[in-house]
Tab-separated table of N, CA, C and O in Angstrom:
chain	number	residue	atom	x	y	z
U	605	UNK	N	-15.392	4.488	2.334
U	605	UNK	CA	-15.058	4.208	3.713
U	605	UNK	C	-15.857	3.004	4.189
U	605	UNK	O	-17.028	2.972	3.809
U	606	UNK	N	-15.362	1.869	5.065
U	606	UNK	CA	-16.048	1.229	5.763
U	606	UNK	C	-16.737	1.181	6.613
U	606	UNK	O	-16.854	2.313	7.083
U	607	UNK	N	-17.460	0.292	7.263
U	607	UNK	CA	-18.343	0.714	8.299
U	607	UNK	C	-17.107	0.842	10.062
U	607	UNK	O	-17.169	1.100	11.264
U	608	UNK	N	-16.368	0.529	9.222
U	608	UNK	CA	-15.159	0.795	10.688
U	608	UNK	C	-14.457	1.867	10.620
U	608	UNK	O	-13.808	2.176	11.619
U	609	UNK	N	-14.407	2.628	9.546
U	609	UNK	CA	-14.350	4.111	9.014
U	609	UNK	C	-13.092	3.900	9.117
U	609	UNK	O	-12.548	4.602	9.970
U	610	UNK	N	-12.277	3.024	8.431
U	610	UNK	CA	-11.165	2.914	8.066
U	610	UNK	C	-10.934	2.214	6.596
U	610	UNK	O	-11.217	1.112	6.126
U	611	UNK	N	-10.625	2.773	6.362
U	611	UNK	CA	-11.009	3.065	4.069
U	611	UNK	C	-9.625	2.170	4.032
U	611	UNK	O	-8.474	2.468	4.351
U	612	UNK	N	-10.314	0.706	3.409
U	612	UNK	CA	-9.365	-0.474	2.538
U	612	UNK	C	-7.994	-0.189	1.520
U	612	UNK	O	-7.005	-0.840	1.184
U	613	UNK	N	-8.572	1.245	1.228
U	613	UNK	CA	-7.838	1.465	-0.376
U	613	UNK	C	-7.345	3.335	0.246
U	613	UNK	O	-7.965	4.305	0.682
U	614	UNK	N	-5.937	3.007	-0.056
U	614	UNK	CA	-5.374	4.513	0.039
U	614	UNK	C	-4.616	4.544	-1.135
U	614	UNK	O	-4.109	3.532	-1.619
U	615	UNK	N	-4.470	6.218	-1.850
U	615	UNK	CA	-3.993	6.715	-2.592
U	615	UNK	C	-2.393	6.519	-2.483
U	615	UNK	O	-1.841	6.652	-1.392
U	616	UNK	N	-1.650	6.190	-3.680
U	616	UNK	CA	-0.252	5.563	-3.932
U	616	UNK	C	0.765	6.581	-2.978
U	616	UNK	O	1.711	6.151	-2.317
U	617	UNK	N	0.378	7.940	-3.055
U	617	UNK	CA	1.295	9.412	-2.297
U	617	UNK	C	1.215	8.689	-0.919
U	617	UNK	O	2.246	8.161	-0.502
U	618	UNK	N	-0.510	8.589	0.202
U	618	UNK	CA	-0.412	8.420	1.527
U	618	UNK	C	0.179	6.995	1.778
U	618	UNK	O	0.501	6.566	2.886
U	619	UNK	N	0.281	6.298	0.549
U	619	UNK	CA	1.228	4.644	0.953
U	619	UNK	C	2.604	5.186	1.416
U	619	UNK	O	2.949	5.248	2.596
U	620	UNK	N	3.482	5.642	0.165
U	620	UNK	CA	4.518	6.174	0.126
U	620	UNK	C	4.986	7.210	1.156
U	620	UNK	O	6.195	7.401	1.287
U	621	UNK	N	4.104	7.885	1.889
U	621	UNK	CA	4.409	8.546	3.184
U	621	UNK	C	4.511	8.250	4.713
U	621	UNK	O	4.798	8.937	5.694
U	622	UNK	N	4.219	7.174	4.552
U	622	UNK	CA	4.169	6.002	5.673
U	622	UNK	C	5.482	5.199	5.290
U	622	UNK	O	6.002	4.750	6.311
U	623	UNK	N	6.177	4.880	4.141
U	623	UNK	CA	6.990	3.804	4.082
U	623	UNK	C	8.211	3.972	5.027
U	623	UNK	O	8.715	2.914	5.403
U	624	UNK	N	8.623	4.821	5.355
U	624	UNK	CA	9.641	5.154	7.120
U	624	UNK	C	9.162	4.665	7.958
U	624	UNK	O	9.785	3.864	8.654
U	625	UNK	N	7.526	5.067	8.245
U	625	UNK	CA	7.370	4.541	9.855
U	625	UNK	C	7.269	3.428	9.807
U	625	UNK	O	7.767	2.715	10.679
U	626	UNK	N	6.473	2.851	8.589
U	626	UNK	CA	6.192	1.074	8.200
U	626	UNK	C	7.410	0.406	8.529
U	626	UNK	O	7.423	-0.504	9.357
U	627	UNK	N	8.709	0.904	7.775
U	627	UNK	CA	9.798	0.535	7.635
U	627	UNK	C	10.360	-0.040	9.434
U	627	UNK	O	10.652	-1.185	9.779
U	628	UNK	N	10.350	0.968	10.103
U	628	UNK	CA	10.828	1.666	11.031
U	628	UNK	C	9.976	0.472	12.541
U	628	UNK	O	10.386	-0.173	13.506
U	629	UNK	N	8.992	0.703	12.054
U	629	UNK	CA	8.044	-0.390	13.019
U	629	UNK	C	8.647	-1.924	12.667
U	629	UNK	O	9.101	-2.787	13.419
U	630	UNK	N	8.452	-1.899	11.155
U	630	UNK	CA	8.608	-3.613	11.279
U	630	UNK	C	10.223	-4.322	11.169
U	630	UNK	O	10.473	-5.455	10.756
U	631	UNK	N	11.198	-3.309	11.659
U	631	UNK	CA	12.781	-3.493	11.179
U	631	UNK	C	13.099	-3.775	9.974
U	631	UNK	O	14.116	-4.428	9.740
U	632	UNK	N	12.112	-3.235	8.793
U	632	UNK	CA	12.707	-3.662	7.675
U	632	UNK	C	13.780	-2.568	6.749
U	632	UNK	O	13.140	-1.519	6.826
U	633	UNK	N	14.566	-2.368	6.238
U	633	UNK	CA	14.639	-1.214	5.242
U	633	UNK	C	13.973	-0.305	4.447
U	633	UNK	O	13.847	-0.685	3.283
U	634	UNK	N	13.605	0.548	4.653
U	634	UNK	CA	13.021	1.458	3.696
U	634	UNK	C	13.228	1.430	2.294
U	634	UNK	O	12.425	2.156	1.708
U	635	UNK	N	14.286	0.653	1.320
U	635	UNK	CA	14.255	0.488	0.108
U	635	UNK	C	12.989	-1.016	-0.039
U	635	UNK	O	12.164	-1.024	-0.952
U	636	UNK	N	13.039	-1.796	0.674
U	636	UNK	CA	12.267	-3.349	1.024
U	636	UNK	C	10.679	-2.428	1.105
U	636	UNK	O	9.899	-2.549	0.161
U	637	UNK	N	10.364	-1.653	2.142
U	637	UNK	CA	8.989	-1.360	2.027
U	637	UNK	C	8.100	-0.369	0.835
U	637	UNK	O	6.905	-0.246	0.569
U	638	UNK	N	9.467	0.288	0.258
U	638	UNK	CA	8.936	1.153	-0.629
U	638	UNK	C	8.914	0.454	-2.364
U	638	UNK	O	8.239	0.869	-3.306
U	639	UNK	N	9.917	-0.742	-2.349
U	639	UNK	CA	9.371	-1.398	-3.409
U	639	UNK	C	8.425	-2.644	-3.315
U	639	UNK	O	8.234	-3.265	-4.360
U	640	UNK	N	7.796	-3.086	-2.128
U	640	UNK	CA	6.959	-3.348	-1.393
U	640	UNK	C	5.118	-2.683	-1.809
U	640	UNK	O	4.040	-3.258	-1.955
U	641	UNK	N	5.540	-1.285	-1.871
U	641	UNK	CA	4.453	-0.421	-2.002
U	641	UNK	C	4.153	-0.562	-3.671
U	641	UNK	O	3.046	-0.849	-4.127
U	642	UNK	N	5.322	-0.311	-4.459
U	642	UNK	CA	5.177	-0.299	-5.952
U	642	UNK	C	4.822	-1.197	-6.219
U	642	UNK	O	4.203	-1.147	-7.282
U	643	UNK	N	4.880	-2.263	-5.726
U	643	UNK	CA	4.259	-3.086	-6.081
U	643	UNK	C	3.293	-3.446	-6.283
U	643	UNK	O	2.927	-4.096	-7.262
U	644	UNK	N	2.481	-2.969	-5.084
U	644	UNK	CA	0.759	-3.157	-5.038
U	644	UNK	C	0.116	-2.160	-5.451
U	644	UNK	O	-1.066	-2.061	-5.122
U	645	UNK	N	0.592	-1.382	-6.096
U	645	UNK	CA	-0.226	0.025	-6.494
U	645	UNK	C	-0.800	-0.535	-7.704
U	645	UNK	O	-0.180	-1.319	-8.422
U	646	UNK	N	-2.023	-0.122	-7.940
U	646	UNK	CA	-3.434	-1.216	-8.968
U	646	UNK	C	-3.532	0.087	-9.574
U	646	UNK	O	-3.237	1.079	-8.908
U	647	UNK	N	-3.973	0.204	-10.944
U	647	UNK	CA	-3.614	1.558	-11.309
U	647	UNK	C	-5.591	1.702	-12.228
U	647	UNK	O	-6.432	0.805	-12.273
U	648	UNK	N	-5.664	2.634	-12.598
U	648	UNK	CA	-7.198	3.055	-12.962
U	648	UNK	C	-7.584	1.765	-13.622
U	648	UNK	O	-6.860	1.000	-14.258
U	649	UNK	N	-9.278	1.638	-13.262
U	649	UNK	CA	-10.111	0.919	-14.271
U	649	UNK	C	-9.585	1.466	-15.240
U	649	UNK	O	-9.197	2.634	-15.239
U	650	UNK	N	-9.480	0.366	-16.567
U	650	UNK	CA	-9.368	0.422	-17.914
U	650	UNK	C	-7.903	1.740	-18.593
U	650	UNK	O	-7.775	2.060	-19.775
U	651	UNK	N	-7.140	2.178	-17.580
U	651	UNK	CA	-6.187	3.242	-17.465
U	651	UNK	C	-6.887	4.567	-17.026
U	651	UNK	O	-6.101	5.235	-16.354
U	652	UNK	N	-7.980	5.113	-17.164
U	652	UNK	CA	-8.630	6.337	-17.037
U	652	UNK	C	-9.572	5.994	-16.117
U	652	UNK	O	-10.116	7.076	-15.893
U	653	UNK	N	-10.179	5.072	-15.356
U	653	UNK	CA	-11.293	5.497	-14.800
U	653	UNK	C	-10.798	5.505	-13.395
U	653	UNK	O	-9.784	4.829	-13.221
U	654	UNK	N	-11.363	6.220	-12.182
U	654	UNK	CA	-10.743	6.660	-11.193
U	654	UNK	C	-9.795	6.505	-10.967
U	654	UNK	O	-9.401	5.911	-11.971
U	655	UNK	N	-8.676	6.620	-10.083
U	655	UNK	CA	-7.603	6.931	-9.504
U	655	UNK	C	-6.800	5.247	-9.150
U	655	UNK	O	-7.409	4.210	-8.885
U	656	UNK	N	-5.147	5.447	-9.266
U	656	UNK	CA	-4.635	4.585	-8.701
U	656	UNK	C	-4.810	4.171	-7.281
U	656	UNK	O	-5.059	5.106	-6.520
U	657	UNK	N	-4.754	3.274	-6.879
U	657	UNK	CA	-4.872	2.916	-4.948
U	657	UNK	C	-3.994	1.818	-4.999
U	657	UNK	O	-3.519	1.277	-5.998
U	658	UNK	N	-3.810	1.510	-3.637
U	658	UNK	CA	-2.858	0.554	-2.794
U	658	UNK	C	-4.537	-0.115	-1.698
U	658	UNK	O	-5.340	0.353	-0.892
U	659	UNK	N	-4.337	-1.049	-2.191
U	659	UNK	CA	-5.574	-1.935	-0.977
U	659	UNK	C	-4.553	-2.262	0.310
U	659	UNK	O	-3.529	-2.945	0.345
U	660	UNK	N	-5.266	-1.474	1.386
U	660	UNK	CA	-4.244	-1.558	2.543
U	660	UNK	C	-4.093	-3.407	3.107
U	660	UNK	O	-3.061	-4.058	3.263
U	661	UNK	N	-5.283	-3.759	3.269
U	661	UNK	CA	-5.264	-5.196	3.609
U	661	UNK	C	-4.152	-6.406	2.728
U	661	UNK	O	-3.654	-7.306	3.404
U	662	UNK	N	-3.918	-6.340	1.586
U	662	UNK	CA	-2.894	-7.435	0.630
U	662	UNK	C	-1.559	-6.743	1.207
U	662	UNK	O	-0.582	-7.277	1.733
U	663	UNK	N	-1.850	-5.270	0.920
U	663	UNK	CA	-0.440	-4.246	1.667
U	663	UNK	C	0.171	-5.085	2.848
U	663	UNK	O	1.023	-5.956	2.676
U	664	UNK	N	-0.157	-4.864	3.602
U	664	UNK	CA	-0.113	-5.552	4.890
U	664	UNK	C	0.230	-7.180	4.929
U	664	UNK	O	1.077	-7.666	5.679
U	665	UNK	N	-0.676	-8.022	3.877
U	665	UNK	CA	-0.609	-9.404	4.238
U	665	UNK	C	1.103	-9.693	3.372
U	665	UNK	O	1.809	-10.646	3.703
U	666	UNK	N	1.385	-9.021	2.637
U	666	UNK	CA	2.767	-8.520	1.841
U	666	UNK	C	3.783	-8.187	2.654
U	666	UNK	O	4.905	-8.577	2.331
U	667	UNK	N	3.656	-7.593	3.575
U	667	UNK	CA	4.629	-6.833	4.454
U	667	UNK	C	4.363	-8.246	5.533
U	667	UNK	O	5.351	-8.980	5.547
U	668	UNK	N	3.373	-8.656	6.290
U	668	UNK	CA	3.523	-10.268	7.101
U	668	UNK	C	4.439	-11.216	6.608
U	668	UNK	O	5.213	-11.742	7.408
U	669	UNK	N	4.475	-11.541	5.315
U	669	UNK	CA	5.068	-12.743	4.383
U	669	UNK	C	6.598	-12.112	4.700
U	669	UNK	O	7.350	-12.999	5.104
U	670	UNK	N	7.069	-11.131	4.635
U	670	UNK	CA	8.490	-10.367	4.784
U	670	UNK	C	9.210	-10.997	6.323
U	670	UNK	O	10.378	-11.382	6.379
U	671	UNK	N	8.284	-11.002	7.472
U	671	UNK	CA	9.208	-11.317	8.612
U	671	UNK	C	9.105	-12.832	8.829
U	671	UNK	O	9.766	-13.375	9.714
């Protein structure tokens, strides 16, 4: 977590559960934001070491470049 207690990096599921409202907010299609999401999903150090994430910040600067 950051010191703004809003954590850079979310798990690929809480990306993907947002892609409606994302969708929905920025008039885009929901097929556009959800391959949007696959996209940025960074997957374990070396394949095994912690968990896949989505860095919300590139997320975002990705979804800007769209409108």
């Amino acid at each position: 977590t950051s010191g703004s207690l809003v954590d850079p990096d979310i798990d690929p599921a809480s990306a993907y559960a947002q892609v409606n409202a994302v969708a929905k907010a920025r008039g885009l299609s929901v097929s556009v934001v959800h391959q949007l999401v696959a996209s940025q999903v960074h997957p374990k150090e070396l394949g095994f070491l912690g968990a896949d994430y989505v860095d919300v910040l590139t997320l975002n600067e990705a979804l800007a470049q769209l409108k």
